[in-house]
Coordinates of N, CA and C in Angstrom, one line a residue:
X1399 N 0.9 -1.2 0.0 CA 0.0 0.0 0.0 C 0.9 1.2 0.0
X1400 N 0.5 2.2 -0.8 CA 1.4 3.4 -1.0 C 0.8 4.5 0.0
X1401 N 1.7 5.3 0.6 CA 1.3 6.4 1.4 C 1.0 7.6 0.5
X1402 N -0.2 8.1 0.6 CA -0.6 9.3 -0.2 C 0.0 10.6 0.3
X1403 N 0.6 10.5 1.5 CA 1.2 11.7 2.1 C 2.8 11.8 1.9
X1404 N 3.3 10.9 1.0 CA 4.8 10.8 0.8 C 5.4 12.1 0.2
X1405 N 4.6 13.0 -0.3 CA 5.1 14.2 -0.9 C 5.0 15.3 0.1
X1406 N 5.1 15.0 1.4 CA 5.0 16.0 2.5 C 3.8 16.9 2.4
X1407 N 2.7 16.4 1.9 CA 1.5 17.2 1.9 C 1.3 18.2 0.8
X1408 N 2.4 18.3 -0.1 CA 2.3 19.3 -1.1 C 1.7 18.7 -2.3
X1409 N 0.4 19.0 -2.6 CA -0.2 18.4 -3.8 C 0.5 18.7 -5.1
X1410 N 0.7 17.7 -5.9 CA 1.3 17.9 -7.2 C 2.8 18.0 -7.2
X1411 N 3.4 18.1 -6.1 CA 4.9 18.2 -6.0 C 5.5 17.0 -6.7
X1412 N 5.1 15.8 -6.4 CA 5.7 14.6 -6.9 C 5.6 14.5 -8.4
X1413 N 4.4 14.9 -9.0 CA 4.2 14.9 -10.4 C 5.1 15.9 -11.1
X1414 N 5.4 17.1 -10.5 CA 6.1 18.1 -11.1 C 7.6 17.8 -11.3
X1415 N 8.2 17.1 -10.4 CA 9.6 16.7 -10.4 C 9.8 15.3 -11.0
X1416 N 8.9 14.5 -11.2 CA 9.0 13.2 -11.7 C 9.6 13.1 -13.1
X1417 N 9.1 14.0 -14.0 CA 9.7 13.9 -15.4 C 11.2 14.2 -15.4
X1418 N 11.6 15.2 -14.6 CA 13.1 15.5 -14.6 C 13.9 14.3 -14.0
X1419 N 13.4 13.7 -12.9 CA 14.1 12.6 -12.4 C 14.1 11.4 -13.3
X1420 N 13.0 11.2 -14.0 CA 12.9 10.1 -15.0 C 13.9 10.4 -16.1
X1421 N 14.0 11.7 -16.6 CA 14.9 12.0 -17.7 C 16.3 11.8 -17.3
X1422 N 16.7 12.2 -16.0 CA 18.0 12.0 -15.5 C 18.4 10.5 -15.4
X1423 N 17.4 9.8 -14.9 CA 17.6 8.4 -14.7 C 17.7 7.7 -16.1
X1424 N 16.9 8.1 -17.1 CA 17.0 7.5 -18.4 C 18.4 7.8 -19.0
X1425 N 18.8 9.1 -18.8 CA 20.1 9.5 -19.4 C 21.2 8.6 -18.8
X1426 N 21.2 8.4 -17.4 CA 22.2 7.6 -16.7 C 22.1 6.2 -17.2
X1427 N 20.9 5.6 -17.4 CA 20.8 4.2 -17.9 C 21.4 4.1 -19.3
X1428 N 21.1 5.1 -20.1 CA 21.6 5.1 -21.5 C 23.1 5.1 -21.5
X1429 N 23.7 6.0 -20.7 CA 25.1 6.1 -20.6 C 25.8 4.8 -20.2
X1430 N 25.2 4.2 -19.1 CA 25.7 2.9 -18.6 C 25.5 1.8 -19.7
X1431 N 24.3 1.9 -20.3 CA 24.1 0.8 -21.4 C 25.1 1.0 -22.5
X1432 N 25.3 2.2 -22.9 CA 26.4 2.4 -24.0 C 27.7 1.9 -23.6
X1433 N 28.1 2.3 -22.3 CA 29.4 1.9 -21.8 C 29.5 0.4 -21.7
X1434 N 28.5 -0.2 -21.2 CA 28.5 -1.7 -21.1 C 28.4 -2.3 -22.5
X1435 N 27.6 -1.7 -23.4 CA 27.5 -2.3 -24.7 C 28.9 -2.3 -25.4
X1436 N 29.6 -1.2 -25.2 CA 31.0 -1.1 -25.8 C 31.9 -2.2 -25.3
X1437 N 31.8 -2.4 -23.9 CA 32.6 -3.4 -23.3 C 32.2 -4.8 -23.7
X1438 N 30.9 -5.0 -23.8 CA 30.4 -6.3 -24.3 C 30.8 -6.5 -25.8
X1439 N 30.7 -5.5 -26.6 CA 31.1 -5.6 -28.0 C 32.5 -6.0 -28.1
X1440 N 33.4 -5.3 -27.3 CA 34.8 -5.6 -27.3 C 35.1 -7.0 -26.8
X1441 N 34.5 -7.3 -25.7 CA 34.6 -8.7 -25.2 C 34.1 -9.7 -26.2
X1442 N 33.0 -9.4 -26.8 CA 32.4 -10.3 -27.8 C 33.4 -10.5 -29.0
X1443 N 34.0 -9.5 -29.4 CA 34.9 -9.5 -30.5 C 36.1 -10.4 -30.1
X1444 N 36.6 -10.3 -28.9 CA 37.7 -11.1 -28.5 C 37.3 -12.5 -28.3
X1445 N 36.1 -12.8 -27.8 CA 35.6 -14.1 -27.6 C 35.4 -14.8 -29.0
X1446 N 35.1 -14.0 -30.0 CA 34.9 -14.6 -31.4 C 36.2 -15.1 -31.9
X1447 N 37.3 -14.6 -31.5 CA 38.7 -14.9 -31.9 C 39.6 -15.1 -30.8
X1448 N 39.4 -16.0 -29.8 CA 40.1 -16.1 -28.6 C 41.6 -16.4 -28.8
X1449 N 41.9 -17.1 -29.9 CA 43.3 -17.5 -30.1 C 43.9 -16.5 -31.1
X1450 N 43.4 -15.3 -31.2 CA 44.0 -14.4 -32.2 C 45.5 -14.2 -31.9
X1451 N 46.2 -14.3 -32.9 CA 47.7 -14.1 -32.8 C 48.1 -12.7 -33.2
X1452 N 49.1 -12.2 -32.6 CA 49.5 -10.9 -33.0 C 50.2 -11.0 -34.4
X1453 N 50.1 -9.9 -35.1 CA 50.7 -9.9 -36.5 C 52.1 -10.4 -36.6
X1454 N 52.9 -10.3 -35.5 CA 54.3 -10.7 -35.6 C 54.5 -12.2 -35.7
X1455 N 53.5 -13.0 -35.4 CA 53.6 -14.5 -35.4 C 53.8 -14.9 -36.8
X1456 N 54.7 -15.8 -37.0 CA 55.0 -16.4 -38.3 C 56.4 -16.4 -38.7
X1457 N 56.7 -16.6 -40.0 CA 58.1 -16.7 -40.4 C 58.4 -15.4 -41.2
X1458 N 59.7 -15.0 -40.9 CA 60.2 -13.7 -41.4 C 61.6 -13.8 -41.9
X1459 N 61.8 -13.3 -43.2 CA 63.1 -13.3 -43.9 C 63.8 -12.1 -43.4
X1460 N 65.1 -12.3 -43.0 CA 66.0 -11.2 -42.6 C 66.2 -10.2 -43.7
X1461 N 66.8 -9.1 -43.4 CA 67.0 -8.0 -44.4 C 67.9 -8.4 -45.5
X1462 N 69.0 -9.3 -45.2 CA 69.9 -9.7 -46.1 C 69.5 -11.0 -46.9
X1463 N 68.3 -11.4 -46.6 CA 67.8 -12.7 -47.2 C 68.7 -13.9 -47.0
X1464 N 69.3 -13.9 -45.8 CA 70.2 -15.1 -45.5 C 69.7 -15.9 -44.4
X1465 N 68.5 -15.5 -43.8 CA 68.0 -16.3 -42.7 C 66.5 -16.0 -42.6
X1466 N 65.8 -17.1 -42.0 CA 64.4 -17.0 -41.7 C 64.2 -17.3 -40.2
X1467 N 63.4 -16.4 -39.5 CA 63.1 -16.6 -38.2 C 61.6 -17.0 -38.1
X1468 N 61.4 -17.8 -37.1 CA 60.0 -18.2 -36.8 C 59.6 -17.7 -35.5
X1469 N 58.6 -16.8 -35.4 CA 58.2 -16.2 -34.2 C 56.9 -16.9 -33.7
X1470 N 56.8 -17.3 -32.5 CA 55.7 -18.0 -31.9 C 55.4 -17.4 -30.5
X1471 N 54.3 -17.9 -30.0 CA 54.0 -17.7 -28.5 C 54.8 -18.7 -27.7
X1472 N 55.4 -18.2 -26.6 CA 56.1 -19.1 -25.6 C 55.4 -18.8 -24.3
X1473 N 54.3 -19.4 -24.0 CA 53.6 -19.0 -22.8 C 52.9 -17.7 -23.1
X1474 N 53.1 -16.8 -22.1 CA 52.5 -15.4 -22.3 C 53.4 -14.5 -23.1
X1475 N 54.5 -15.0 -23.5 CA 55.5 -14.1 -24.2 C 55.6 -14.6 -25.7
X1476 N 56.4 -13.8 -26.5 CA 56.7 -14.2 -27.9 C 58.2 -14.6 -27.8
X1477 N 58.6 -15.6 -28.7 CA 59.9 -15.9 -28.8 C 60.2 -16.3 -30.3
X1478 N 61.4 -16.3 -30.7 CA 61.7 -16.6 -32.1 C 63.0 -17.4 -32.2
X1479 N 63.0 -18.3 -33.2 CA 64.1 -19.1 -33.4 C 64.6 -19.0 -34.9
X1480 N 65.9 -19.3 -35.1 CA 66.3 -19.3 -36.5 C 65.9 -20.6 -37.2
X1481 N 65.0 -20.5 -38.1 CA 64.3 -21.7 -38.7 C 64.9 -22.0 -40.1
X1482 N 65.6 -21.0 -40.7 CA 66.2 -21.3 -42.0 C 67.4 -20.5 -42.3
X1483 N 68.4 -21.1 -42.9 CA 69.7 -20.4 -43.2 C 70.1 -20.6 -44.7
X1484 N 70.7 -19.6 -45.2 CA 71.3 -19.8 -46.6 C 72.8 -20.0 -46.4
X1485 N 73.2 -21.3 -46.7 CA 74.6 -21.6 -46.6 C 75.0 -22.7 -47.7
X1486 N 76.3 -22.7 -48.0 CA 76.7 -23.6 -49.1 C 77.5 -24.8 -48.6
X1487 N 78.3 -24.7 -47.6 CA 79.1 -25.8 -47.1 C 78.5 -26.4 -45.9
X1488 N 79.0 -26.2 -44.8 CA 78.3 -26.8 -43.6 C 77.5 -25.7 -42.9
X1489 N 76.6 -26.2 -42.0 CA 75.8 -25.3 -41.3 C 76.6 -24.4 -40.4
X1490 N 76.2 -23.1 -40.4 CA 76.9 -22.1 -39.5 C 76.7 -22.5 -38.0
X1491 N 77.7 -22.2 -37.2 CA 77.6 -22.5 -35.8 C 77.7 -21.2 -35.0
X1492 N 77.1 -21.3 -33.8 CA 77.2 -20.1 -32.9 C 78.5 -20.0 -32.2
X1493 N 78.7 -19.1 -31.2 CA 79.9 -18.9 -30.5 C 80.4 -20.1 -29.8
X1494 N 79.5 -21.0 -29.3 CA 79.8 -22.1 -28.5 C 80.0 -23.4 -29.4
X1495 N 79.9 -23.1 -30.7 CA 80.0 -24.3 -31.7 C 78.8 -25.0 -32.0
X1496 N 77.6 -24.6 -31.4 CA 76.4 -25.3 -31.6 C 75.8 -24.9 -33.0
X1497 N 75.1 -25.8 -33.7 CA 74.5 -25.4 -35.0 C 73.5 -24.3 -34.7
X1498 N 73.4 -23.4 -35.7 CA 72.5 -22.3 -35.6 C 71.1 -22.7 -35.9
X1499 N 70.9 -23.8 -36.5 CA 69.5 -24.3 -36.9 C 68.7 -24.4 -35.6
X1500 N 67.5 -23.8 -35.6 CA 66.6 -23.8 -34.5 C 67.1 -23.1 -33.2
X1501 N 68.1 -22.3 -33.4 CA 68.7 -21.5 -32.3 C 67.7 -20.5 -31.8
X1502 N 67.3 -20.5 -30.5 CA 66.4 -19.5 -30.0 C 67.2 -18.1 -29.9
X1503 N 66.8 -17.1 -30.6 CA 67.5 -15.9 -30.6 C 66.7 -14.7 -30.2
X1504 N 65.4 -14.8 -30.2 CA 64.4 -13.8 -29.8 C 63.7 -14.3 -28.6
X1505 N 63.8 -13.6 -27.5 CA 63.3 -14.2 -26.2 C 62.6 -13.1 -25.4
X1506 N 61.6 -13.6 -24.6 CA 61.0 -12.7 -23.6 C 60.2 -11.5 -24.1
X1507 N 59.6 -11.6 -25.3 CA 58.9 -10.5 -25.8 C 57.5 -10.4 -25.2
X1508 N 57.3 -9.2 -24.6 CA 56.0 -8.9 -24.0 C 55.4 -7.7 -24.6
X1509 N 54.1 -7.6 -24.5 CA 53.4 -6.4 -25.2 C 54.0 -5.1 -24.5
X1510 N 54.2 -4.1 -25.3 CA 54.6 -2.7 -24.8 C 53.3 -2.0 -24.4
X1511 N 53.2 -1.7 -23.1 CA 52.0 -1.0 -22.7 C 51.8 0.4 -23.2
X1512 N 52.9 1.0 -23.7 CA 52.8 2.4 -24.2 C 52.5 2.4 -25.7
X1513 N 52.8 1.3 -26.4 CA 52.7 1.2 -27.9 C 52.0 0.0 -28.3
X1514 N 50.6 0.0 -28.5 CA 50.0 -1.2 -28.9 C 50.5 -1.8 -30.2
X1515 N 50.7 -3.1 -30.2 CA 51.2 -3.8 -31.4 C 52.7 -3.9 -31.4
X1516 N 53.4 -3.3 -30.4 CA 54.8 -3.4 -30.2 C 55.1 -4.4 -29.1
X1517 N 56.3 -5.0 -29.2 CA 56.7 -6.0 -28.2 C 58.1 -5.7 -27.7
X1518 N 58.4 -5.9 -26.5 CA 59.7 -5.6 -25.9 C 60.3 -6.9 -25.4
X1519 N 61.6 -7.1 -25.8 CA 62.2 -8.4 -25.3 C 63.7 -8.3 -25.5
X1520 N 64.3 -9.5 -25.8 CA 65.8 -9.5 -25.9 C 66.1 -10.3 -27.3
X1521 N 67.2 -9.9 -27.9 CA 67.8 -10.6 -29.0 C 69.2 -11.0 -28.7
X1522 N 69.6 -12.3 -29.2 CA 70.9 -12.7 -28.9 C 71.6 -12.7 -30.2
X1523 N 72.9 -12.2 -30.2 CA 73.8 -12.3 -31.4 C 74.5 -13.6 -31.3
X1524 N 74.3 -14.5 -32.3 CA 74.9 -15.8 -32.2 C 76.4 -15.8 -32.3
X1525 N 77.0 -14.8 -33.0 CA 78.4 -14.7 -33.2 C 79.1 -14.3 -32.0
X1526 N 78.6 -13.5 -31.1 CA 79.3 -13.0 -29.9 C 78.6 -13.5 -28.6
X1527 N 77.4 -13.9 -28.7 CA 76.7 -14.3 -27.5 C 76.1 -13.1 -26.8
X1528 N 76.3 -11.9 -27.2 CA 75.8 -10.7 -26.5 C 74.2 -10.7 -26.7
X1529 N 73.6 -10.3 -25.6 CA 72.1 -10.2 -25.5 C 71.8 -8.7 -25.5
X1530 N 70.9 -8.3 -26.4 CA 70.5 -6.9 -26.5 C 69.1 -6.7 -26.2
X1531 N 68.7 -5.5 -25.7 CA 67.2 -5.2 -25.6 C 66.7 -5.1 -27.1
X1532 N 65.4 -5.4 -27.2 CA 64.9 -5.3 -28.6 C 63.4 -4.9 -28.5
X1533 N 63.0 -4.3 -29.6 CA 61.5 -4.0 -29.8 C 61.2 -4.6 -31.1
X1534 N 59.9 -5.2 -31.3 CA 59.5 -5.6 -32.6 C 58.0 -5.2 -32.8
X1535 N 57.7 -5.0 -34.0 CA 56.4 -4.6 -34.5 C 56.2 -4.8 -35.9
X1536 N 55.0 -4.8 -36.4 CA 54.7 -4.9 -37.9 C 54.3 -3.5 -38.3
X1537 N 55.0 -3.1 -39.4 CA 54.8 -1.7 -39.9 C 53.5 -1.7 -40.7
X1538 N 53.0 -0.5 -41.1 CA 51.8 -0.4 -41.9 C 51.8 -1.1 -43.2
X1539 N 53.1 -1.3 -43.8 CA 53.1 -2.0 -45.1 C 53.3 -3.5 -44.9
X1540 N 53.3 -4.0 -43.7 CA 53.3 -5.4 -43.4 C 54.7 -6.0 -43.1
X1541 N 55.7 -5.2 -43.1 CA 57.1 -5.7 -42.7 C 57.2 -5.7 -41.3
X1542 N 58.1 -6.6 -40.8 CA 58.4 -6.7 -39.4 C 59.6 -5.8 -39.1
X1543 N 59.5 -5.0 -38.1 CA 60.6 -4.1 -37.7 C 61.2 -4.7 -36.4
X1544 N 62.4 -4.9 -36.4 CA 63.2 -5.4 -35.2 C 64.2 -4.3 -34.9
X1545 N 64.2 -3.8 -33.7 CA 65.1 -2.7 -33.3 C 65.9 -3.3 -32.0
X1546 N 67.2 -3.6 -32.2 CA 68.1 -4.0 -31.2 C 68.8 -2.8 -30.6
X1547 N 69.0 -2.7 -29.3 CA 69.6 -1.5 -28.7 C 70.2 -1.9 -27.4
X1548 N 71.1 -1.0 -27.0 CA 71.7 -1.0 -25.7 C 71.2 0.1 -24.9
X1549 N 70.7 -0.2 -23.7 CA 70.1 0.9 -22.8 C 68.8 1.4 -23.2
X1550 N 68.8 2.3 -24.1 CA 67.6 3.0 -24.6 C 67.5 2.8 -26.1
X1551 N 66.2 2.7 -26.7 CA 66.0 2.5 -28.1 C 66.7 3.6 -29.0
X1552 N 67.0 4.7 -28.4 CA 67.6 5.7 -29.2 C 69.0 5.2 -29.7
X1553 N 69.7 4.5 -29.0 CA 71.0 3.9 -29.3 C 70.9 2.5 -29.9
X1554 N 70.4 2.3 -31.0 CA 70.2 1.0 -31.6 C 70.1 1.1 -33.1
X1555 N 69.7 -0.1 -33.7 CA 69.6 -0.2 -35.1 C 68.3 -1.0 -35.4
X1556 N 67.6 -0.5 -36.4 CA 66.3 -1.2 -36.8 C 66.5 -2.0 -38.1
X1557 N 66.1 -3.2 -38.1 CA 66.1 -4.0 -39.4 C 64.7 -4.2 -39.8
X1558 N 64.5 -4.3 -41.1 CA 63.3 -4.6 -41.7 C 63.3 -6.0 -42.3
X1559 N 62.3 -6.8 -41.8 CA 62.2 -8.2 -42.3 C 60.9 -8.3 -43.1
X1560 N 60.9 -9.2 -44.1 CA 59.6 -9.4 -44.8 C 59.1 -10.8 -44.5
X1561 N 57.8 -11.0 -44.7 CA 57.1 -12.2 -44.4 C 57.7 -13.3 -45.3
X1562 N 57.9 -14.5 -44.8 CA 58.5 -15.6 -45.6 C 57.4 -16.7 -45.8
X1563 N 57.1 -17.0 -47.1 CA 56.1 -18.0 -47.4 C 56.7 -19.2 -48.1
X1564 N 58.0 -19.2 -48.3 CA 58.7 -20.3 -49.1 C 58.8 -21.5 -48.2
X1565 N 59.6 -22.5 -48.7 CA 59.9 -23.7 -48.0 C 61.3 -23.6 -47.3
X1566 N 61.5 -24.5 -46.4 CA 62.8 -24.6 -45.7 C 63.1 -26.1 -45.8
X1567 N 64.3 -26.4 -46.3 CA 64.8 -27.8 -46.5 C 65.3 -28.4 -45.2
X1568 N 65.8 -29.6 -45.4 CA 66.4 -30.4 -44.2 C 67.5 -29.5 -43.6
X1569 N 67.8 -29.7 -42.4 CA 68.9 -29.0 -41.7 C 68.7 -27.4 -41.8
X1570 N 67.6 -26.9 -41.8 CA 67.2 -25.5 -41.9 C 67.8 -24.8 -43.2
X1571 N 68.1 -25.5 -44.2 CA 68.6 -25.0 -45.4 C 67.6 -24.3 -46.3
X1572 N 67.9 -23.1 -46.6 CA 67.0 -22.3 -47.5 C 67.4 -22.6 -49.0
X1573 N 66.3 -22.8 -49.8 CA 66.6 -23.1 -51.2 C 67.4 -21.9 -52.0

């Protein structure tokens, strides 16, 4: 049962303010619904493609066309190994004398919170064994950019790699 005196005895007071409160409430509900809808749409898009891989996943030919790296997920990070080499005699070996075939050289890449689509990690030089900081990303034209550096990215070098769709023979040999 509703109390007819709930408006403190002022007749018509409830009806005079009700439209404004209803309009404010409707505006708040619309704002919340739009915000929730955007979140649901984003979550829905992610759930439609839960295994979506970053653009950097795949095989990449180095700038000198003498090697192919394969970049994959390694747990929550990205890593890369030397998957193909161009050589004529015997397989090249790293500093320790190990074959470079399948040598993990890109490690610990995690998303860069300041630059969406960019990844921060480490790159190992197989000739010296030195480990450098690195960033990688895919440029607008579809090439992979790998920037190795010491300390800060300003002091480094960027290489441009292209996507590789060819074959790789036995012992990582490129045709």
